[in-house]
Amino acid sequence: MALLNQDSDENPSRRRPRMTEAQYVASRSALWSGVSALFTDGRGRVLLADVDYRPARMLPGGAIDAAEAPSLALGREVHEELGLTHHFARVLAVDWVPAHSPGYPQGFPGEVIYVFDGGALTEDDFARIRLPEREVTGIRWVEPALLPHHMSPGSARRTLAALRARINGTGAAVLEDGRLLAPTCLDDLEVLRTPRKPQLWPWHAGPVPTELPVRQVWGWLFSEDGRVLVLIGQDTGSACLPGGTVEPGDHGDPARTLRREAWEEARVRISDPLRLGYLHDDTIGRHCARARYAAVIRDWEPPSLDEATGQIYTRLLATPEQAAQLFDWGGQAAPQLAAVHAAREKHGLPAPARQPLTELPPWQPTQSSAVR
């Protein structure tokens, strides 16, 4: 005897009323939908718009019209608000904003906002911006850590999540009210929550002139997959390359400074450092060189307190380009990155594949020739 399908019309006790198409459509929740563009400049600062209908500043963007694709809606909004023609193809974040959120009109049903990557605007791009007569009253570049001072709390959380998703480079962050469903290590550490120190000094390849004192030494320390080590202060979310101030015990040897600092800060041992070049700190009254070296990580131990700074660093591996996005180097980043990749090739290491930043394991049990 065949069993009756519990959901079939042949079993009256399990019969379910069917909805008409009109009833089904009416049952679906209605939400607003909007789009925003994350534009940065060459220093990694975020473009915000002053608007005449809200006290808080916003990313460029707006509402999606009926039957309009999100990418086309953002292209239209950016043209209307900034006068720029731009193609948007990459979503950095999707955020669900709940009903009755502060700053929205009465009866607001909730909204889904897509944040697209607008890339880095050049000075020529910025010069072509033309503001409309209404709505957008001004624009400004804002340091990422200062976004909460300019935007509503939810908008600032969403923008920082989108910025970190851009650095990770592996897909859109999914948020609910600006809070990530699957945070990455950059989010857990709240990277970019502290203002970065501008380091816009001129880059020079080659040795430091004898008349210019070397004040600091920083290192691009490679893993075997071509990525580099970046240190994140657990108390601040600030990033730094391993290295530090030249001390008398280093006897004027920058390579010795780097070996010492790499151990004290990050508990890693490195190969013989290869000189890349230096930044000329031409601040009045403080002319000095801040040298850059490259080396390969040989082995490491669990992180410990750095007595010089009083904190324990989280050790992350990143591509050189990802690492550079954590700093405010401006136009001096490009020639330095070129030198870094030349050193990587000289060490026989591969070009690193883009992937989310990952933490260096806490322990390397054997004295290997490179990071595993």
GROMACS .gro file of C-alpha atoms in nm:
model
  372
    1MET     CA    1   0.000   0.000   0.000
    2ALA     CA    2   0.151   0.332  -0.106
    3LEU     CA    3   0.200   0.599   0.158
    4LEU     CA    4   0.020   0.927   0.110
    5ASN     CA    5   0.233   1.237   0.054
    6GLN     CA    6   0.173   1.440   0.369
    7ASP     CA    7   0.173   1.764   0.172
    8SER     CA    8  -0.041   1.639  -0.114
    9ASP     CA    9  -0.405   1.711  -0.184
   10GLU     CA   10  -0.474   1.338  -0.125
   11ASN     CA   11  -0.426   1.388   0.250
   12PRO     CA   12  -0.699   1.629   0.367
   13SER     CA   13  -0.554   1.653   0.719
   14ARG     CA   14  -0.229   1.796   0.575
   15ARG     CA   15  -0.380   2.020   0.311
   16ARG     CA   16  -0.248   2.377   0.323
   17PRO     CA   17  -0.430   2.681   0.192
   18ARG     CA   18  -0.263   2.818  -0.115
   19MET     CA   19  -0.185   3.190  -0.140
   20THR     CA   20  -0.279   3.382  -0.448
   21GLU     CA   21  -0.003   3.574  -0.623
   22ALA     CA   22  -0.153   3.899  -0.494
   23GLN     CA   23  -0.154   3.768  -0.137
   24TYR     CA   24   0.205   3.650  -0.173
   25VAL     CA   25   0.320   3.988  -0.304
   26ALA     CA   26   0.135   4.167  -0.023
   27SER     CA   27   0.297   3.940   0.236
   28ARG     CA   28   0.651   4.039   0.144
   29SER     CA   29   0.811   4.313   0.354
   30ALA     CA   30   0.885   4.643   0.184
   31LEU     CA   31   1.229   4.797   0.234
   32TRP     CA   32   1.403   5.099   0.094
   33SER     CA   33   1.719   5.034  -0.104
   34GLY     CA   34   2.017   5.263  -0.139
   35VAL     CA   35   2.371   5.282  -0.272
   36SER     CA   36   2.692   5.449  -0.157
   37ALA     CA   37   3.038   5.494  -0.309
   38LEU     CA   38   3.360   5.453  -0.112
   39PHE     CA   39   3.612   5.689  -0.271
   40THR     CA   40   3.956   5.744  -0.120
   41ASP     CA   41   4.247   5.967  -0.211
   42GLY     CA   42   4.613   5.873  -0.251
   43ARG     CA   43   4.656   5.883   0.126
   44GLY     CA   44   4.366   5.649   0.205
   45ARG     CA   45   4.134   5.921   0.333
   46VAL     CA   46   3.760   5.879   0.266
   47LEU     CA   47   3.549   6.123   0.062
   48LEU     CA   48   3.242   6.245   0.254
   49ALA     CA   49   2.963   6.475   0.138
   50ASP     CA   50   2.795   6.751   0.338
   51VAL     CA   51   2.422   6.741   0.265
   52ASP     CA   52   2.147   6.993   0.334
   53TYR     CA   53   1.892   6.739   0.460
   54ARG     CA   54   2.092   6.571   0.741
   55PRO     CA   55   2.333   6.701   1.005
   56ALA     CA   56   2.569   6.404   0.962
   57ARG     CA   57   2.794   6.366   0.661
   58MET     CA   58   2.753   6.077   0.420
   59LEU     CA   59   2.925   5.880   0.147
   60PRO     CA   60   2.818   5.993  -0.202
   61GLY     CA   61   2.511   5.801  -0.317
   62GLY     CA   62   2.137   5.784  -0.270
   63ALA     CA   63   1.818   5.590  -0.333
   64ILE     CA   64   1.769   5.323  -0.596
   65ASP     CA   65   1.476   5.410  -0.823
   66ALA     CA   66   1.208   5.155  -0.910
   67ALA     CA   67   1.340   4.879  -1.142
   68GLU     CA   68   1.691   5.034  -1.137
   69ALA     CA   69   2.001   4.819  -1.094
   70PRO     CA   70   2.216   4.918  -0.792
   71SER     CA   71   2.532   4.981  -0.996
   72LEU     CA   72   2.343   5.202  -1.242
   73ALA     CA   73   2.172   5.386  -0.957
   74LEU     CA   74   2.509   5.469  -0.804
   75GLY     CA   75   2.650   5.585  -1.136
   76ARG     CA   76   2.351   5.818  -1.171
   77GLU     CA   77   2.380   5.948  -0.813
   78VAL     CA   78   2.755   6.012  -0.839
   79HIS     CA   79   2.703   6.202  -1.162
   80GLU     CA   80   2.424   6.409  -1.007
   81GLU     CA   81   2.612   6.479  -0.682
   82LEU     CA   82   2.974   6.509  -0.797
   83GLY     CA   83   2.956   6.556  -1.172
   84LEU     CA   84   3.176   6.248  -1.226
   85THR     CA   85   3.112   5.965  -1.471
   86HIS     CA   86   3.214   5.644  -1.298
   87HIS     CA   87   3.156   5.272  -1.348
   88PHE     CA   88   3.092   5.062  -1.037
   89ALA     CA   89   3.147   4.687  -1.047
   90ARG     CA   90   3.261   4.578  -0.699
   91VAL     CA   91   3.047   4.572  -0.385
   92LEU     CA   92   3.239   4.611  -0.059
   93ALA     CA   93   2.953   4.586   0.188
   94VAL     CA   94   2.580   4.516   0.209
   95ASP     CA   95   2.408   4.651   0.519
   96TRP     CA   96   2.054   4.601   0.652
   97VAL     CA   97   1.939   4.912   0.838
   98PRO     CA   98   1.647   4.840   1.075
   99ALA     CA   99   1.320   5.034   1.083
  100HIS     CA  100   1.293   5.333   1.316
  101SER     CA  101   1.669   5.398   1.301
  102PRO     CA  102   1.774   5.743   1.424
  103GLY     CA  103   1.803   6.010   1.155
  104TYR     CA  104   1.536   5.862   0.927
  105PRO     CA  105   1.183   6.004   0.879
  106GLN     CA  106   0.882   5.871   1.066
  107GLY     CA  107   0.751   5.550   0.914
  108PHE     CA  108   1.092   5.444   0.780
  109PRO     CA  109   1.051   5.071   0.698
  110GLY     CA  110   1.420   4.979   0.698
  111GLU     CA  111   1.673   4.977   0.415
  112VAL     CA  112   1.933   4.768   0.239
  113ILE     CA  113   2.241   4.971   0.141
  114TYR     CA  114   2.506   4.857  -0.108
  115VAL     CA  115   2.851   5.012  -0.067
  116PHE     CA  116   3.050   5.000  -0.392
  117ASP     CA  117   3.423   5.051  -0.435
  118GLY     CA  118   3.488   5.379  -0.613
  119GLY     CA  119   3.866   5.335  -0.596
  120ALA     CA  120   4.119   5.610  -0.537
  121LEU     CA  121   4.047   5.948  -0.694
  122THR     CA  122   4.343   6.131  -0.845
  123GLU     CA  123   4.400   6.504  -0.811
  124ASP     CA  124   4.265   6.544  -1.165
  125ASP     CA  125   3.950   6.350  -1.070
  126PHE     CA  126   3.901   6.573  -0.767
  127ALA     CA  127   3.945   6.886  -0.979
  128ARG     CA  128   3.665   6.770  -1.209
  129ILE     CA  129   3.410   6.747  -0.928
  130ARG     CA  130   3.114   6.981  -0.972
  131LEU     CA  131   2.856   7.006  -0.694
  132PRO     CA  132   2.484   7.048  -0.766
  133GLU     CA  133   2.280   7.351  -0.660
  134ARG     CA  134   2.092   7.145  -0.402
  135GLU     CA  135   2.149   6.857  -0.157
  136VAL     CA  136   2.531   6.836  -0.158
  137THR     CA  137   2.679   7.152  -0.009
  138GLY     CA  138   3.041   7.043   0.025
  139ILE     CA  139   3.287   6.755   0.021
  140ARG     CA  140   3.591   6.670   0.231
  141TRP     CA  141   3.860   6.406   0.280
  142VAL     CA  142   3.842   6.239   0.622
  143GLU     CA  143   4.095   6.019   0.800
  144PRO     CA  144   3.928   5.676   0.855
  145ALA     CA  145   3.961   5.689   1.233
  146LEU     CA  146   3.772   6.020   1.237
  147LEU     CA  147   3.467   5.891   1.045
  148PRO     CA  148   3.265   5.844   1.369
  149HIS     CA  149   3.308   6.218   1.435
  150HIS     CA  150   3.148   6.307   1.100
  151MET     CA  151   2.892   6.033   1.030
  152SER     CA  152   2.604   5.868   1.214
  153PRO     CA  153   2.721   5.566   1.420
  154GLY     CA  154   2.571   5.310   1.180
  155SER     CA  155   2.712   5.485   0.872
  156ALA     CA  156   3.059   5.505   1.027
  157ARG     CA  157   3.054   5.134   1.117
  158ARG     CA  158   2.941   5.046   0.765
  159THR     CA  159   3.209   5.263   0.602
  160LEU     CA  160   3.492   5.123   0.814
  161ALA     CA  161   3.371   4.768   0.743
  162ALA     CA  162   3.372   4.846   0.370
  163LEU     CA  163   3.721   4.994   0.392
  164ARG     CA  164   3.853   4.684   0.571
  165ALA     CA  165   3.677   4.462   0.315
  166ARG     CA  166   3.859   4.651   0.041
  167ILE     CA  167   4.193   4.585   0.212
  168ASN     CA  168   4.113   4.215   0.258
  169GLY     CA  169   4.000   4.199  -0.105
  170THR     CA  170   3.791   3.883  -0.094
  171GLY     CA  171   3.428   3.984  -0.125
  172ALA     CA  172   3.156   4.196   0.030
  173ALA     CA  173   3.109   4.229   0.404
  174VAL     CA  174   2.754   4.149   0.518
  175LEU     CA  175   2.622   4.367   0.798
  176GLU     CA  176   2.310   4.420   1.003
  177ASP     CA  177   2.283   4.776   1.136
  178GLY     CA  178   2.650   4.826   1.057
  179ARG     CA  179   2.760   4.520   1.252
  180LEU     CA  180   2.938   4.240   1.072
  181LEU     CA  181   2.798   3.889   1.066
  182ALA     CA  182   3.143   3.739   0.994
  183PRO     CA  183   3.416   3.978   1.113
  184THR     CA  184   3.772   3.936   0.988
  185CYS     CA  185   4.086   3.986   1.194
  186LEU     CA  186   4.099   4.348   1.075
  187ASP     CA  187   3.750   4.399   1.217
  188ASP     CA  188   3.823   4.214   1.541
  189LEU     CA  189   4.130   4.431   1.597
  190GLU     CA  190   3.936   4.745   1.493
  191VAL     CA  191   4.217   4.840   1.257
  192LEU     CA  192   4.207   5.209   1.152
  193ARG     CA  193   4.029   5.316   1.470
  194THR     CA  194   4.329   5.534   1.565
  195PRO     CA  195   4.442   5.818   1.333
  196ARG     CA  196   4.744   5.722   1.128
  197LYS     CA  197   5.057   5.934   1.146
  198PRO     CA  198   5.134   6.091   0.805
  199GLN     CA  199   5.469   5.974   0.666
  200LEU     CA  200   5.488   6.176   0.347
  201TRP     CA  201   5.864   6.216   0.336
  202PRO     CA  202   6.049   6.172   0.003
  203TRP     CA  203   6.164   5.819  -0.081
  204HIS     CA  204   6.523   5.757  -0.196
  205ALA     CA  205   6.670   5.431  -0.323
  206GLY     CA  206   7.023   5.341  -0.231
  207PRO     CA  207   7.243   5.411   0.071
  208VAL     CA  208   7.187   5.690   0.320
  209PRO     CA  209   7.425   5.987   0.272
  210THR     CA  210   7.693   5.999   0.540
  211GLU     CA  211   7.585   6.344   0.656
  212LEU     CA  212   7.227   6.227   0.723
  213PRO     CA  213   7.178   6.044   1.055
  214VAL     CA  214   6.965   5.729   1.055
  215ARG     CA  215   6.700   5.777   1.323
  216GLN     CA  216   6.479   5.470   1.263
  217VAL     CA  217   6.490   5.140   1.075
  218TRP     CA  218   6.183   4.947   0.957
  219GLY     CA  219   6.172   4.611   0.783
  220TRP     CA  220   5.967   4.438   0.517
  221LEU     CA  221   5.989   4.085   0.656
  222PHE     CA  222   5.881   3.815   0.410
  223SER     CA  223   5.709   3.485   0.470
  224GLU     CA  224   5.774   3.198   0.229
  225ASP     CA  225   5.458   3.282   0.030
  226GLY     CA  226   5.580   3.637  -0.044
  227ARG     CA  227   5.360   3.813   0.209
  228VAL     CA  228   5.504   4.050   0.470
  229LEU     CA  229   5.465   4.090   0.844
  230VAL     CA  230   5.256   4.377   0.980
  231LEU     CA  231   5.218   4.445   1.351
  232ILE     CA  232   4.887   4.568   1.495
  233GLY     CA  233   4.875   4.727   1.838
  234GLN     CA  234   4.607   4.548   2.035
  235ASP     CA  235   4.532   4.859   2.241
  236THR     CA  236   4.512   5.099   1.947
  237GLY     CA  237   4.444   4.908   1.624
  238SER     CA  238   4.740   5.096   1.474
  239ALA     CA  239   4.965   4.925   1.221
  240CYS     CA  240   5.342   4.934   1.196
  241LEU     CA  241   5.621   4.751   1.022
  242PRO     CA  242   5.869   4.574   1.251
  243GLY     CA  243   6.153   4.807   1.346
  244GLY     CA  244   6.232   5.106   1.560
  245THR     CA  245   6.482   5.357   1.683
  246VAL     CA  246   6.857   5.309   1.640
  247GLU     CA  247   7.015   5.264   1.983
  248PRO     CA  248   7.378   5.307   2.097
  249GLY     CA  249   7.414   4.931   2.143
  250ASP     CA  250   7.353   4.886   1.767
  251HIS     CA  251   7.689   5.056   1.700
  252GLY     CA  252   7.556   5.249   1.401
  253ASP     CA  253   7.451   4.933   1.215
  254PRO     CA  254   7.087   4.966   1.087
  255ALA     CA  255   7.071   4.595   1.005
  256ARG     CA  256   7.154   4.516   1.366
  257THR     CA  257   6.879   4.753   1.476
  258LEU     CA  258   6.626   4.567   1.261
  259ARG     CA  259   6.728   4.224   1.392
  260ARG     CA  260   6.698   4.346   1.751
  261GLU     CA  261   6.364   4.521   1.697
  262ALA     CA  262   6.216   4.227   1.503
  263TRP     CA  263   6.286   4.007   1.804
  264GLU     CA  264   6.179   4.255   2.072
  265GLU     CA  265   5.854   4.358   1.898
  266ALA     CA  266   5.748   4.049   1.707
  267ARG     CA  267   5.959   3.760   1.840
  268VAL     CA  268   6.079   3.669   1.490
  269ARG     CA  269   6.428   3.586   1.371
  270ILE     CA  270   6.529   3.704   1.024
  271SER     CA  271   6.786   3.655   0.752
  272ASP     CA  272   7.055   3.910   0.677
  273PRO     CA  273   6.868   4.235   0.596
  274LEU     CA  274   6.886   4.375   0.245
  275ARG     CA  275   6.891   4.754   0.217
  276LEU     CA  276   6.604   4.901   0.009
  277GLY     CA  277   6.639   5.275   0.059
  278TYR     CA  278   6.527   5.544   0.298
  279LEU     CA  279   6.275   5.816   0.365
  280HIS     CA  280   6.427   6.159   0.411
  281ASP     CA  281   6.251   6.317   0.707
  282ASP     CA  282   6.297   6.678   0.604
  283THR     CA  283   6.101   6.825   0.894
  284ILE     CA  284   6.264   7.154   0.995
  285GLY     CA  285   6.506   7.095   1.279
  286ARG     CA  286   6.489   6.716   1.244
  287HIS     CA  287   6.662   6.618   0.921
  288CYS     CA  288   6.727   6.244   0.936
  289ALA     CA  289   6.683   5.918   0.745
  290ARG     CA  290   6.427   5.652   0.822
  291ALA     CA  291   6.575   5.344   0.657
  292ARG     CA  292   6.390   5.052   0.500
  293TYR     CA  293   6.531   4.699   0.476
  294ALA     CA  294   6.395   4.363   0.359
  295ALA     CA  295   6.458   4.019   0.508
  296VAL     CA  296   6.307   3.670   0.527
  297ILE     CA  297   6.153   3.537   0.847
  298ARG     CA  298   6.345   3.227   0.960
  299ASP     CA  299   6.154   3.126   1.273
  300TRP     CA  300   5.956   3.275   1.558
  301GLU     CA  301   5.818   3.229   1.905
  302PRO     CA  302   5.491   3.333   2.074
  303PRO     CA  303   5.443   3.711   2.098
  304SER     CA  304   5.526   3.883   2.424
  305LEU     CA  305   5.517   4.230   2.576
  306ASP     CA  306   5.728   4.488   2.394
  307GLU     CA  307   5.893   4.681   2.676
  308ALA     CA  308   5.950   4.985   2.455
  309THR     CA  309   5.579   5.037   2.382
  310GLY     CA  310   5.417   4.848   2.670
  311GLN     CA  311   5.192   4.639   2.448
  312ILE     CA  312   5.165   4.305   2.273
  313TYR     CA  313   5.134   4.319   1.895
  314THR     CA  314   4.913   4.095   1.684
  315ARG     CA  315   5.125   3.969   1.393
  316LEU     CA  316   4.948   3.968   1.058
  317LEU     CA  317   5.063   3.853   0.714
  318ALA     CA  318   4.961   4.074   0.421
  319THR     CA  319   5.061   4.141   0.063
  320PRO     CA  320   5.284   4.449   0.038
  321GLU     CA  321   4.996   4.638  -0.126
  322GLN     CA  322   4.758   4.545   0.156
  323ALA     CA  323   5.016   4.654   0.412
  324ALA     CA  324   5.060   4.992   0.241
  325GLN     CA  325   4.685   5.059   0.271
  326LEU     CA  326   4.721   5.060   0.649
  327PHE     CA  327   4.955   5.361   0.639
  328ASP     CA  328   4.941   5.726   0.533
  329TRP     CA  329   5.232   5.733   0.287
  330GLY     CA  330   5.077   5.918  -0.005
  331GLY     CA  331   5.266   5.914  -0.333
  332GLN     CA  332   5.580   5.778  -0.165
  333ALA     CA  333   5.420   5.433  -0.132
  334ALA     CA  334   5.456   5.338  -0.500
  335PRO     CA  335   5.838   5.360  -0.533
  336GLN     CA  336   5.883   5.188  -0.197
  337LEU     CA  337   5.655   4.901  -0.305
  338ALA     CA  338   5.857   4.865  -0.626
  339ALA     CA  339   6.172   4.824  -0.416
  340VAL     CA  340   5.995   4.569  -0.192
  341HIS     CA  341   5.895   4.351  -0.487
  342ALA     CA  342   6.245   4.372  -0.632
  343ALA     CA  343   6.378   4.244  -0.299
  344ARG     CA  344   6.117   3.966  -0.293
  345GLU     CA  345   6.230   3.848  -0.636
  346LYS     CA  346   6.593   3.864  -0.527
  347HIS     CA  347   6.508   3.634  -0.236
  348GLY     CA  348   6.341   3.393  -0.481
  349LEU     CA  349   5.995   3.431  -0.326
  350PRO     CA  350   5.669   3.416  -0.524
  351ALA     CA  351   5.437   3.707  -0.590
  352PRO     CA  352   5.181   3.672  -0.308
  353ALA     CA  353   4.822   3.585  -0.389
  354ARG     CA  354   4.564   3.831  -0.260
  355GLN     CA  355   4.382   3.688   0.041
  356PRO     CA  356   4.246   3.817   0.372
  357LEU     CA  357   4.510   3.919   0.621
  358THR     CA  358   4.584   3.625   0.848
  359GLU     CA  359   4.757   3.597   1.182
  360LEU     CA  360   5.104   3.447   1.210
  361PRO     CA  361   5.070   3.125   1.410
  362PRO     CA  362   5.174   3.176   1.773
  363TRP     CA  363   5.450   2.917   1.761
  364GLN     CA  364   5.702   2.774   1.515
  365PRO     CA  365   5.821   2.447   1.672
  366THR     CA  366   6.129   2.397   1.453
  367GLN     CA  367   6.409   2.618   1.330
  368SER     CA  368   6.292   2.633   0.965
  369SER     CA  369   6.437   2.838   0.687
  370ALA     CA  370   6.112   3.025   0.629
  371VAL     CA  371   5.759   3.068   0.757
  372ARG     CA  372   5.523   2.775   0.701
   0.00000   0.00000   0.00000
